[in-house]
XYZ file of C-alpha atoms in Angstrom:
324
model
C -22.373 46.241 -59.225
C -19.046 46.744 -61.032
C -16.220 46.892 -58.485
C -13.811 48.197 -61.132
C -15.826 51.411 -61.418
C -15.298 52.267 -57.767
C -12.653 54.935 -57.232
C -9.265 53.957 -55.812
C -9.860 56.024 -52.674
C -13.187 54.279 -52.015
C -11.605 50.868 -52.630
C -8.972 51.572 -49.989
C -11.633 52.854 -47.575
C -13.826 49.786 -48.127
C -10.865 47.430 -47.656
C -9.607 49.055 -44.452
C -13.018 49.502 -42.800
C -14.147 46.067 -43.988
C -11.096 44.368 -42.487
C -11.479 46.246 -39.202
C -15.176 45.327 -39.010
C -14.398 41.680 -39.801
C -11.643 41.513 -37.173
C -13.885 43.152 -34.573
C -16.599 40.586 -35.361
C -14.187 37.644 -35.106
C -12.590 38.838 -31.862
C -15.762 40.399 -30.450
C -15.612 38.626 -27.079
C -11.899 39.332 -26.655
C -12.381 43.036 -27.416
C -15.230 43.333 -24.912
C -13.188 41.515 -22.254
C -10.161 43.745 -22.932
C -12.232 46.934 -22.616
C -13.787 45.699 -19.371
C -10.367 44.846 -17.918
C -8.925 48.178 -19.069
C -11.768 50.160 -17.512
C -11.618 48.139 -14.284
C -7.820 48.475 -13.972
C -7.196 52.077 -14.997
C -10.514 53.898 -14.701
C -11.929 52.411 -11.518
C -9.927 53.701 -8.522
C -12.557 52.594 -6.017
C -12.554 48.977 -7.282
C -16.281 49.021 -7.900
C -17.736 45.771 -9.172
C -18.649 45.809 -12.842
C -22.116 44.426 -13.452
C -23.753 42.740 -16.427
C -25.115 46.154 -17.319
C -21.599 47.523 -17.855
C -20.674 44.515 -19.969
C -23.832 44.869 -22.036
C -23.126 48.565 -22.620
C -19.682 47.753 -24.007
C -21.092 44.910 -26.115
C -23.701 47.222 -27.632
C -21.094 49.925 -28.291
C -18.708 47.523 -30.047
C -21.620 46.053 -31.992
C -22.674 49.514 -33.151
C -19.118 50.226 -34.327
C -19.148 47.012 -36.365
C -22.559 47.891 -37.803
C -21.345 51.375 -38.685
C -18.362 49.907 -40.527
C -20.625 47.554 -42.492
C -22.976 50.403 -43.414
C -20.074 52.559 -44.612
C -18.758 49.733 -46.798
C -22.206 49.016 -48.255
C -22.778 52.705 -48.852
C -19.555 53.002 -50.857
C -20.134 49.732 -52.718
C -23.719 50.418 -53.761
C -23.401 54.225 -53.865
C -26.023 54.703 -51.168
C -24.231 57.859 -50.085
C -24.863 59.432 -53.512
C -28.559 58.590 -53.375
C -28.867 59.895 -49.823
C -27.006 63.050 -50.811
C -29.325 63.654 -53.780
C -32.386 63.081 -51.590
C -31.166 65.477 -48.906
C -30.268 68.015 -51.558
C -33.819 67.956 -52.902
C -35.363 68.192 -49.443
C -33.035 70.608 -47.672
C -31.037 72.399 -50.385
C -28.030 70.422 -49.268
C -25.667 72.172 -51.682
C -26.326 75.506 -49.989
C -25.705 73.932 -46.587
C -22.509 72.337 -47.878
C -21.249 75.677 -49.173
C -22.094 77.308 -45.855
C -20.117 74.743 -43.864
C -17.194 74.081 -46.212
C -16.426 77.585 -47.468
C -15.197 80.688 -45.679
C -15.351 83.980 -47.610
C -12.959 85.704 -45.201
C -9.841 83.702 -46.085
C -8.041 82.449 -49.168
C -7.400 79.113 -47.457
C -10.131 77.206 -49.273
C -9.662 73.942 -47.346
C -9.674 75.500 -43.885
C -13.389 75.064 -43.176
C -13.449 71.502 -44.461
C -10.460 70.564 -42.290
C -12.019 72.227 -39.240
C -15.281 70.353 -39.829
C -13.540 66.979 -40.182
C -11.410 67.544 -37.065
C -14.377 68.742 -34.983
C -16.532 65.777 -36.035
C -13.683 63.357 -35.280
C -13.135 64.827 -31.807
C -16.858 64.764 -31.000
C -17.275 61.158 -32.148
C -14.166 59.902 -30.321
C -15.213 61.568 -27.059
C -18.733 60.188 -27.280
C -17.504 56.688 -28.056
C -15.197 57.023 -25.046
C -18.184 58.112 -22.945
C -20.232 55.123 -24.100
C -17.452 52.640 -23.422
C -15.936 53.839 -20.134
C -17.988 56.830 -18.945
C -16.483 59.677 -16.895
C -13.042 59.334 -15.369
C -13.458 59.324 -11.600
C -12.766 62.608 -9.844
C -9.483 62.888 -8.007
C -7.633 60.168 -9.923
C -4.267 60.605 -11.614
C -5.936 59.954 -14.985
C -8.329 62.835 -14.395
C -5.506 65.247 -13.528
C -3.486 64.245 -16.590
C -6.530 64.667 -18.813
C -7.259 68.080 -17.283
C -3.700 69.268 -17.880
C -3.598 68.022 -21.467
C -6.949 69.551 -22.374
C -6.256 72.837 -20.600
C -3.043 73.266 -22.610
C -5.321 73.865 -25.602
C -6.533 77.035 -23.878
C -3.082 78.572 -23.537
C -2.344 77.675 -27.169
C -5.603 79.340 -28.220
C -4.738 82.439 -26.178
C -1.349 82.752 -27.890
C -2.972 82.307 -31.309
C -5.474 85.075 -30.579
C -2.717 87.443 -29.445
C -0.813 86.722 -32.671
C -4.048 87.343 -34.580
C -4.253 90.837 -33.092
C -0.791 91.545 -34.531
C -1.979 90.540 -38.010
C -5.087 92.663 -37.522
C -2.968 95.797 -37.910
C -2.261 94.914 -41.557
C -5.906 94.359 -42.526
C -7.515 96.999 -44.728
C -10.727 97.622 -42.791
C -12.179 100.545 -40.906
C -10.513 101.493 -37.634
C -13.821 101.004 -35.814
C -13.876 97.333 -36.821
C -10.289 96.849 -35.652
C -11.117 98.453 -32.326
C -14.119 96.162 -31.767
C -12.117 93.055 -32.666
C -9.211 94.032 -30.396
C -11.482 94.909 -27.479
C -13.055 91.469 -27.683
C -10.015 89.306 -28.440
C -7.702 90.781 -25.787
C -10.045 90.175 -22.789
C -10.995 86.785 -24.219
C -7.316 85.806 -24.467
C -6.718 86.875 -20.869
C -9.778 84.893 -19.791
C -8.377 81.776 -21.480
C -5.068 82.249 -19.656
C -6.925 82.601 -16.346
C -8.977 79.456 -16.970
C -5.788 77.584 -17.886
C -4.122 78.692 -14.638
C -7.210 77.683 -12.684
C -7.265 74.238 -14.280
C -3.684 73.538 -13.234
C -4.143 75.022 -9.717
C -1.647 77.765 -10.386
C -1.460 78.971 -6.776
C -0.084 75.687 -5.519
C 1.794 74.566 -8.627
C 3.798 77.739 -9.317
C 3.554 80.055 -6.310
C 3.710 77.171 -3.798
C 0.897 78.677 -1.748
C -0.391 76.722 1.208
C -4.156 76.339 1.255
C -5.423 78.623 4.061
C -8.274 77.560 6.312
C -10.753 79.586 4.245
C -9.859 77.580 1.124
C -10.011 74.271 2.952
C -13.409 75.044 4.461
C -15.081 76.426 1.329
C -13.126 75.049 -1.617
C -14.515 71.780 -2.914
C -11.146 70.292 -3.862
C -8.977 71.929 -1.168
C -6.953 73.670 -3.884
C -5.698 77.236 -4.046
C -7.791 78.353 -6.990
C -10.994 80.249 -7.514
C -13.268 78.217 -9.758
C -13.942 75.502 -7.172
C -15.771 78.084 -5.058
C -18.505 78.213 -7.707
C -18.800 74.460 -8.265
C -22.451 74.419 -7.074
C -23.301 76.910 -9.824
C -21.540 75.035 -12.639
C -24.568 72.771 -13.066
C -26.412 75.890 -14.243
C -23.482 77.629 -15.933
C -22.594 74.735 -18.256
C -26.090 74.477 -19.804
C -26.204 78.262 -20.178
C -22.937 78.170 -22.124
C -23.592 75.017 -24.152
C -27.262 75.428 -25.051
C -27.164 79.235 -25.104
C -24.144 79.294 -27.427
C -25.767 76.869 -29.862
C -29.024 78.843 -29.999
C -27.190 82.128 -30.618
C -24.975 80.582 -33.301
C -27.934 78.875 -34.962
C -29.725 82.212 -35.246
C -26.613 83.967 -36.580
C -25.887 81.228 -39.111
C -29.357 80.712 -40.532
C -31.648 83.598 -39.563
C -29.490 86.727 -39.609
C -30.838 89.022 -42.320
C -28.708 91.495 -44.217
C -24.933 91.788 -44.527
C -22.941 91.185 -41.386
C -20.177 93.681 -40.567
C -16.656 92.319 -40.907
C -16.027 92.152 -37.152
C -19.156 90.039 -36.626
C -18.272 87.676 -39.477
C -14.800 87.228 -38.057
C -15.751 86.762 -34.406
C -18.765 84.514 -35.004
C -17.678 80.848 -34.931
C -17.808 79.449 -38.454
C -20.574 76.940 -39.374
C -17.855 74.305 -39.816
C -17.999 74.065 -36.007
C -21.766 73.467 -36.015
C -21.464 69.722 -35.371
C -19.262 70.237 -32.324
C -21.477 73.084 -31.070
C -24.500 70.775 -31.298
C -22.762 68.026 -29.332
C -21.655 70.550 -26.717
C -25.261 71.629 -26.253
C -26.358 68.000 -25.913
C -23.746 67.202 -23.266
C -24.272 70.344 -21.188
C -27.896 69.814 -20.133
C -26.937 67.595 -17.187
C -24.790 70.311 -15.633
C -21.218 69.437 -14.637
C -19.874 67.253 -17.409
C -16.330 66.112 -18.125
C -17.125 65.553 -21.790
C -18.475 69.107 -22.141
C -15.107 70.531 -21.098
C -13.291 68.115 -23.399
C -15.423 69.426 -26.283
C -15.281 73.099 -25.301
C -11.484 73.419 -25.228
C -10.871 72.015 -28.758
C -13.798 74.153 -29.943
C -12.033 77.271 -28.645
C -8.731 76.200 -30.221
C -10.294 75.601 -33.650
C -12.165 78.895 -33.326
C -8.924 80.782 -32.635
C -7.099 79.064 -35.517
C -9.819 80.167 -37.911
C -9.497 83.787 -36.740
C -5.729 83.672 -37.266
C -6.089 82.224 -40.773
C -8.657 84.865 -41.731
C -6.343 87.672 -40.619
C -3.094 86.163 -41.887
C -4.512 85.039 -45.256
C -7.444 87.404 -45.820
C -9.689 87.392 -48.850
C -9.194 90.866 -50.296
C -12.743 90.877 -51.694
C -14.073 90.918 -48.135
C -11.830 93.775 -46.986
C -13.410 96.762 -48.654
C -12.996 99.934 -46.568
C -16.743 100.442 -46.390
C -17.540 96.838 -45.465
């Protein structure tokens, strides 16, 4: 192995990840103790006793992070990633899959899909590491409300982006029928996002200062003046339908759709760069009500809306033939 032949970027990556892995190994016990204290202090409102099982879970999670760092360093040092890439390319036509995920024929922004993929993978990994280390935030705590507000803000941002996208749609050189389909889907979807955002922040009490009537107190599961808590018993079925159903539909559209897709379908179908996040959403939705599913769904919608805006604001003229 000749270290001088390794690229500067890989050298920096190896150094940073190697140092972090070494520090985590040296201060392993301190890190585990800190995470246990943090979870017990801030994420345990009922002062439940943490068992050896909780400690072991955190130890395993930290150990896996260290192992992952070591594997990344070894992969870059000995070029394992190149060998794995070549093997996957021979077995699964990896280049075609790479082009599918990292390129978007509808926009001139060549790095958009790659950036979306990196961001979606990062979000999914961070949320799952959080789930492994501390689990769900307990219902009714201040931390849960803050997290709900912060995540739900993504919905209102996505709604605004979609409305702006409709404005850019007027300048696109496509058939009027395609524009009509896109508008008729994006406008109701934007309004739905606004409604979900208002529901998440309990808009009746927060803005209109409504008092919860007896009907809400008797039937609403959180005694809040909103609508979605009435259907809480059905969310355990609705979440899997959305998560697993969405992934199956997207998988079929991405890999098994035959023939040319019309422009409106290409635009409105989530891009394959979101495939990793869609897969994780499906995996987390099977249990029904899941905090992590919502935390994945809202960034998914935001990234989806950003892609639509970029495709309409910076369109690829090759894809905008009048007869397309």
